[in-house]
Amino acid sequence: MRILLVGINYAPDLIGVAKYNTELCEGLASFGHEVRVITAPPYYPEWHIPRHFRGWSYRHETINGISVTRSPIYVPSKPMGATRLLHHASFALTSLWPVLSSALRWRPDLVFSVAPSLMSAAFSAWTARRIGARSWLHLQDFEIDAAFDLGILANKQLRAPMVAIERKILRSFDYVSTISPQMLNRLKSKGVDNEKMREVRNWTDTRQISPGKASPRFRKKQLDLSERHFVCLYSGTMSNKQGLDLIIDAARTLDNVDSNVRFVLCGEGPHKETLQGLAEGLHNIQFLGLQSGENFSELLRAADVHLIPQKAEAADLVLPSKLGGILASGKPVIVMAKAGTGLAQEVQDAGIVIPPGDTKALSEAVRSLANDPQFCSSLGKAARAAALSRWDKTAILGALNQMLEVLRQSEESGATPSPIPSAEQVL
C-alpha cells in the first residue's frame, strides 16, 4: 500500500509521539508498504527548533528510506494555552499544501493522521475522500480534554464548541485508533462507531531493552552513584501534566531520612528549569539530559524502581508511553493513579499504585521497596512478563500490518471493504 502519514512529530526527535511515528513508518516500510511523511521540524521536548531546521520554507529529506517533508511551524519558547493553539494551527495551515500535493500526485491508498495534532487531521480526512483513499486517525492523547482538565486552557466557554469540532473530525475518518481500552471507551463516548475503532498500542523493543543490572561504570560515570544506592528514576518529558513536583517533595521528605535513596530525573521539557529550582539544596536528587540508544537501555537498568507521577486530571486522557520501556527493563514501578484507571491496570502485579498527589504515599512506597529486595525482584519479573505479552514491538506492528493487509485486499478486489480485524483478533 501507499501510505501518507501526517503528524507534527518525527525523527530526529527522540521521545514521545516522534518515536512512535518514526518506528511506525519504518516498520510499515519493512513490510513492503511505500510510506511518505508530512511533519514539522524537530522541536520536542525542548520546544526549540535546531538552527539548521529554522526558517519558513519546506524541507525534503530521506530518513532510513522514508521520504519526509517538513512544513514550517511556529514553536513557542514557553508553551501556554494560547501559544499552544497557535503552534498547532501553524502546522495545520502550512501542511495543507504538501498534504494536497502528495495526495494528488502520489495518490496514496491510505492517509494516516496522528494526533496530536488534531487540527491538521480534518484536512487529512477531507483529502482522502477527494482522491478515493481510506483515512485513519490515530490518537496518542485527547488534546482538548487534557487542555481543559489540566488547566492549560482556562476559558471554559471554548470547551463546548471545541468538543463539537473534535466530534465532527473523529467521525469523518474511516478508522480511528488509540492506545488503550480506556481511551477506546472515551472515543465511544464521543460518538465514534464501534466498527471504526481499533486499539493500536504503543510498544517497546523488548530485545533492545532487557532485564539486568546496569554496568557499575555507567552508575559511576553517568550518575556518580555506587551499588549501595537505591535509585528512583523518572525518565521522560518534563511538562505540567506529569506532576513532577511531587517527586521533588518526596526527595525533600527522604533527604535526611535514608541516605541510600537517590532520585534521578532524566529528560527535557518546559517545566525542567522550574523543577531544578524546586530541588535546589537537596542532596539526594539529580537531573540528566535525554539519553538515547544503549545509554537509554543502561539508564533503565540502572534504576531500582521507576516513577510515574501523574495528575488525577490526566487519568485515561493519555497512557504514558514510557511505561513500555519501564516494564521491559524488569524493574518495579510506582505510579500515581486512581484504582480502575488504565495506568493502574497496566501495572497490576508489576508495581505499586498510590493516589495521585500523595507525596507521603510516594515516600513510603519508595522506602518499602528499598527495604525489600525480594519484593522488588518479584514485581520486576511480573513487569517483564507484562512487557512481553502486551507491549512487544514486533507483535503490535505485525498486528497493524494484518489490519492493513485486509484493507489492501478489499481495495484490490474492488469489493466492499471487509471489516479489518481488531488488535485482539490478530494478536
PDB file of N, CA, C and O in Angstrom, residues 3-42:
ATOM      1  N   ILE A   3       1.108   4.693   1.735  1.00  0.00           N
ATOM      2  CA  ILE A   3       0.596   5.266   2.977  1.00  0.00           C
ATOM      3  C   ILE A   3       1.223   6.638   3.188  1.00  0.00           C
ATOM      4  O   ILE A   3       2.452   6.786   3.212  1.00  0.00           O
ATOM      5  N   LEU A   4       0.378   7.640   3.337  1.00  0.00           N
ATOM      6  CA  LEU A   4       0.828   9.001   3.629  1.00  0.00           C
ATOM      7  C   LEU A   4       0.520   9.293   5.091  1.00  0.00           C
ATOM      8  O   LEU A   4      -0.646   9.331   5.492  1.00  0.00           O
ATOM      9  N   LEU A   5       1.559   9.465   5.908  1.00  0.00           N
ATOM     10  CA  LEU A   5       1.369   9.784   7.322  1.00  0.00           C
ATOM     11  C   LEU A   5       1.518  11.277   7.541  1.00  0.00           C
ATOM     12  O   LEU A   5       2.495  11.891   7.090  1.00  0.00           O
ATOM     13  N   VAL A   6       0.556  11.857   8.259  1.00  0.00           N
ATOM     14  CA  VAL A   6       0.577  13.277   8.590  1.00  0.00           C
ATOM     15  C   VAL A   6       0.619  13.398  10.111  1.00  0.00           C
ATOM     16  O   VAL A   6      -0.315  12.971  10.805  1.00  0.00           O
ATOM     17  N   GLY A   7       1.710  13.937  10.626  1.00  0.00           N
ATOM     18  CA  GLY A   7       1.854  14.087  12.070  1.00  0.00           C
ATOM     19  C   GLY A   7       2.911  15.112  12.394  1.00  0.00           C
ATOM     20  O   GLY A   7       3.936  15.193  11.705  1.00  0.00           O
ATOM     21  N   ILE A   8       2.713  15.862  13.449  1.00  0.00           N
ATOM     22  CA  ILE A   8       3.589  17.001  13.739  1.00  0.00           C
ATOM     23  C   ILE A   8       4.956  16.587  14.283  1.00  0.00           C
ATOM     24  O   ILE A   8       5.905  17.350  14.246  1.00  0.00           O
ATOM     25  N   ASN A   9       5.085  15.341  14.761  1.00  0.00           N
ATOM     26  CA  ASN A   9       6.336  14.898  15.383  1.00  0.00           C
ATOM     27  C   ASN A   9       6.963  13.735  14.622  1.00  0.00           C
ATOM     28  O   ASN A   9       6.276  12.789  14.259  1.00  0.00           O
ATOM     29  N   TYR A  10       8.280  13.812  14.442  1.00  0.00           N
ATOM     30  CA  TYR A  10       9.010  12.750  13.744  1.00  0.00           C
ATOM     31  C   TYR A  10      10.496  12.861  14.105  1.00  0.00           C
ATOM     32  O   TYR A  10      10.932  13.833  14.729  1.00  0.00           O
ATOM     33  N   ALA A  11      11.273  11.839  13.722  1.00  0.00           N
ATOM     34  CA  ALA A  11      12.724  11.864  13.938  1.00  0.00           C
ATOM     35  C   ALA A  11      13.311  13.134  13.293  1.00  0.00           C
ATOM     36  O   ALA A  11      12.757  13.633  12.304  1.00  0.00           O
ATOM     37  N   PRO A  12      14.358  13.717  13.870  1.00  0.00           N
ATOM     38  CA  PRO A  12      15.245  13.127  14.875  1.00  0.00           C
ATOM     39  C   PRO A  12      14.844  13.332  16.326  1.00  0.00           C
ATOM     40  O   PRO A  12      15.653  13.011  17.207  1.00  0.00           O
ATOM     41  N   ASP A  13      13.656  13.898  16.591  1.00  0.00           N
ATOM     42  CA  ASP A  13      13.216  13.936  17.985  1.00  0.00           C
ATOM     43  C   ASP A  13      13.218  12.516  18.548  1.00  0.00           C
ATOM     44  O   ASP A  13      12.851  11.560  17.852  1.00  0.00           O
ATOM     45  N   LEU A  14      13.582  12.378  19.823  1.00  0.00           N
ATOM     46  CA  LEU A  14      13.882  11.065  20.380  1.00  0.00           C
ATOM     47  C   LEU A  14      12.724  10.428  21.134  1.00  0.00           C
ATOM     48  O   LEU A  14      12.655   9.200  21.242  1.00  0.00           O
ATOM     49  N   ILE A  15      11.846  11.239  21.717  1.00  0.00           N
ATOM     50  CA  ILE A  15      10.864  10.669  22.635  1.00  0.00           C
ATOM     51  C   ILE A  15       9.449  11.088  22.256  1.00  0.00           C
ATOM     52  O   ILE A  15       9.231  11.891  21.347  1.00  0.00           O
ATOM     53  N   GLY A  16       8.485  10.503  22.992  1.00  0.00           N
ATOM     54  CA  GLY A  16       7.096  10.866  22.784  1.00  0.00           C
ATOM     55  C   GLY A  16       6.564  10.369  21.453  1.00  0.00           C
ATOM     56  O   GLY A  16       6.970   9.325  20.930  1.00  0.00           O
ATOM     57  N   VAL A  17       5.654  11.138  20.870  1.00  0.00           N
ATOM     58  CA  VAL A  17       4.976  10.746  19.644  1.00  0.00           C
ATOM     59  C   VAL A  17       5.958  10.598  18.486  1.00  0.00           C
ATOM     60  O   VAL A  17       5.771   9.748  17.614  1.00  0.00           O
ATOM     61  N   ALA A  18       7.015  11.394  18.467  1.00  0.00           N
ATOM     62  CA  ALA A  18       8.003  11.308  17.379  1.00  0.00           C
ATOM     63  C   ALA A  18       8.588   9.911  17.273  1.00  0.00           C
ATOM     64  O   ALA A  18       8.764   9.369  16.173  1.00  0.00           O
ATOM     65  N   LYS A  19       8.899   9.315  18.407  1.00  0.00           N
ATOM     66  CA  LYS A  19       9.479   7.974  18.418  1.00  0.00           C
ATOM     67  C   LYS A  19       8.532   6.975  17.772  1.00  0.00           C
ATOM     68  O   LYS A  19       8.944   6.152  16.941  1.00  0.00           O
ATOM     69  N   TYR A  20       7.246   7.047  18.126  1.00  0.00           N
ATOM     70  CA  TYR A  20       6.295   6.062  17.604  1.00  0.00           C
ATOM     71  C   TYR A  20       5.949   6.325  16.149  1.00  0.00           C
ATOM     72  O   TYR A  20       5.789   5.385  15.364  1.00  0.00           O
ATOM     73  N   ASN A  21       5.846   7.581  15.743  1.00  0.00           N
ATOM     74  CA  ASN A  21       5.614   7.869  14.324  1.00  0.00           C
ATOM     75  C   ASN A  21       6.755   7.334  13.472  1.00  0.00           C
ATOM     76  O   ASN A  21       6.541   6.738  12.409  1.00  0.00           O
ATOM     77  N   THR A  22       7.981   7.548  13.934  1.00  0.00           N
ATOM     78  CA  THR A  22       9.150   7.101  13.176  1.00  0.00           C
ATOM     79  C   THR A  22       9.198   5.580  13.089  1.00  0.00           C
ATOM     80  O   THR A  22       9.376   5.007  12.003  1.00  0.00           O
ATOM     81  N   GLU A  23       9.034   4.913  14.220  1.00  0.00           N
ATOM     82  CA  GLU A  23       9.093   3.447  14.216  1.00  0.00           C
ATOM     83  C   GLU A  23       7.908   2.842  13.476  1.00  0.00           C
ATOM     84  O   GLU A  23       8.042   1.785  12.856  1.00  0.00           O
ATOM     85  N   LEU A  24       6.759   3.506  13.526  1.00  0.00           N
ATOM     86  CA  LEU A  24       5.603   3.041  12.764  1.00  0.00           C
ATOM     87  C   LEU A  24       5.907   3.066  11.269  1.00  0.00           C
ATOM     88  O   LEU A  24       5.697   2.068  10.559  1.00  0.00           O
ATOM     89  N   CYS A  25       6.404   4.190  10.790  1.00  0.00           N
ATOM     90  CA  CYS A  25       6.678   4.312   9.349  1.00  0.00           C
ATOM     91  C   CYS A  25       7.763   3.340   8.902  1.00  0.00           C
ATOM     92  O   CYS A  25       7.634   2.689   7.855  1.00  0.00           O
ATOM     93  N   GLU A  26       8.818   3.228   9.672  1.00  0.00           N
ATOM     94  CA  GLU A  26       9.891   2.313   9.295  1.00  0.00           C
ATOM     95  C   GLU A  26       9.435   0.861   9.392  1.00  0.00           C
ATOM     96  O   GLU A  26       9.842   0.018   8.583  1.00  0.00           O
ATOM     97  N   GLY A  27       8.570   0.563  10.364  1.00  0.00           N
ATOM     98  CA  GLY A  27       8.022  -0.781  10.467  1.00  0.00           C
ATOM     99  C   GLY A  27       7.139  -1.124   9.284  1.00  0.00           C
ATOM    100  O   GLY A  27       7.239  -2.219   8.710  1.00  0.00           O
ATOM    101  N   LEU A  28       6.267  -0.197   8.885  1.00  0.00           N
ATOM    102  CA  LEU A  28       5.392  -0.441   7.735  1.00  0.00           C
ATOM    103  C   LEU A  28       6.210  -0.589   6.447  1.00  0.00           C
ATOM    104  O   LEU A  28       5.892  -1.419   5.592  1.00  0.00           O
ATOM    105  N   ALA A  29       7.259   0.208   6.328  1.00  0.00           N
ATOM    106  CA  ALA A  29       8.118   0.087   5.146  1.00  0.00           C
ATOM    107  C   ALA A  29       8.792  -1.290   5.106  1.00  0.00           C
ATOM    108  O   ALA A  29       8.960  -1.878   4.032  1.00  0.00           O
ATOM    109  N   SER A  30       9.145  -1.832   6.273  1.00  0.00           N
ATOM    110  CA  SER A  30       9.775  -3.151   6.316  1.00  0.00           C
ATOM    111  C   SER A  30       8.810  -4.256   5.873  1.00  0.00           C
ATOM    112  O   SER A  30       9.249  -5.324   5.457  1.00  0.00           O
ATOM    113  N   PHE A  31       7.506  -3.999   5.960  1.00  0.00           N
ATOM    114  CA  PHE A  31       6.503  -4.960   5.497  1.00  0.00           C
ATOM    115  C   PHE A  31       6.221  -4.811   3.999  1.00  0.00           C
ATOM    116  O   PHE A  31       5.386  -5.530   3.449  1.00  0.00           O
ATOM    117  N   GLY A  32       6.875  -3.848   3.348  1.00  0.00           N
ATOM    118  CA  GLY A  32       6.710  -3.681   1.912  1.00  0.00           C
ATOM    119  C   GLY A  32       5.834  -2.521   1.497  1.00  0.00           C
ATOM    120  O   GLY A  32       5.617  -2.309   0.297  1.00  0.00           O
ATOM    121  N   HIS A  33       5.309  -1.749   2.442  1.00  0.00           N
ATOM    122  CA  HIS A  33       4.493  -0.591   2.101  1.00  0.00           C
ATOM    123  C   HIS A  33       5.385   0.579   1.678  1.00  0.00           C
ATOM    124  O   HIS A  33       6.518   0.719   2.146  1.00  0.00           O
ATOM    125  N   GLU A  34       4.850   1.413   0.797  1.00  0.00           N
ATOM    126  CA  GLU A  34       5.510   2.663   0.451  1.00  0.00           C
ATOM    127  C   GLU A  34       4.978   3.731   1.403  1.00  0.00           C
ATOM    128  O   GLU A  34       3.770   3.938   1.492  1.00  0.00           O
ATOM    129  N   VAL A  35       5.868   4.416   2.096  1.00  0.00           N
ATOM    130  CA  VAL A  35       5.464   5.354   3.137  1.00  0.00           C
ATOM    131  C   VAL A  35       6.101   6.714   2.897  1.00  0.00           C
ATOM    132  O   VAL A  35       7.307   6.812   2.633  1.00  0.00           O
ATOM    133  N   ARG A  36       5.274   7.752   2.970  1.00  0.00           N
ATOM    134  CA  ARG A  36       5.765   9.124   2.949  1.00  0.00           C
ATOM    135  C   ARG A  36       5.198   9.862   4.166  1.00  0.00           C
ATOM    136  O   ARG A  36       4.125   9.532   4.660  1.00  0.00           O
ATOM    137  N   VAL A  37       5.922  10.898   4.605  1.00  0.00           N
ATOM    138  CA  VAL A  37       5.573  11.591   5.848  1.00  0.00           C
ATOM    139  C   VAL A  37       5.506  13.097   5.607  1.00  0.00           C
ATOM    140  O   VAL A  37       6.379  13.672   4.952  1.00  0.00           O
ATOM    141  N   ILE A  38       4.444  13.710   6.133  1.00  0.00           N
ATOM    142  CA  ILE A  38       4.351  15.170   6.226  1.00  0.00           C
ATOM    143  C   ILE A  38       4.449  15.502   7.707  1.00  0.00           C
ATOM    144  O   ILE A  38       3.615  15.072   8.504  1.00  0.00           O
ATOM    145  N   THR A  39       5.463  16.264   8.091  1.00  0.00           N
ATOM    146  CA  THR A  39       5.683  16.543   9.506  1.00  0.00           C
ATOM    147  C   THR A  39       6.234  17.954   9.673  1.00  0.00           C
ATOM    148  O   THR A  39       6.227  18.760   8.730  1.00  0.00           O
ATOM    149  N   ALA A  40       6.687  18.261  10.892  1.00  0.00           N
ATOM    150  CA  ALA A  40       7.250  19.568  11.207  1.00  0.00           C
ATOM    151  C   ALA A  40       8.742  19.422  11.497  1.00  0.00           C
ATOM    152  O   ALA A  40       9.249  18.304  11.624  1.00  0.00           O
ATOM    153  N   PRO A  41       9.461  20.513  11.639  1.00  0.00           N
ATOM    154  CA  PRO A  41      10.854  20.413  12.064  1.00  0.00           C
ATOM    155  C   PRO A  41      10.916  19.831  13.486  1.00  0.00           C
ATOM    156  O   PRO A  41       9.954  19.923  14.249  1.00  0.00           O
ATOM    157  N   PRO A  42      12.028  19.237  13.867  1.00  0.00           N
ATOM    158  CA  PRO A  42      12.165  18.750  15.237  1.00  0.00           C
ATOM    159  C   PRO A  42      12.139  19.918  16.225  1.00  0.00           C
ATOM    160  O   PRO A  42      12.694  20.982  15.951  1.00  0.00           O
TER     161      PRO A  42
END
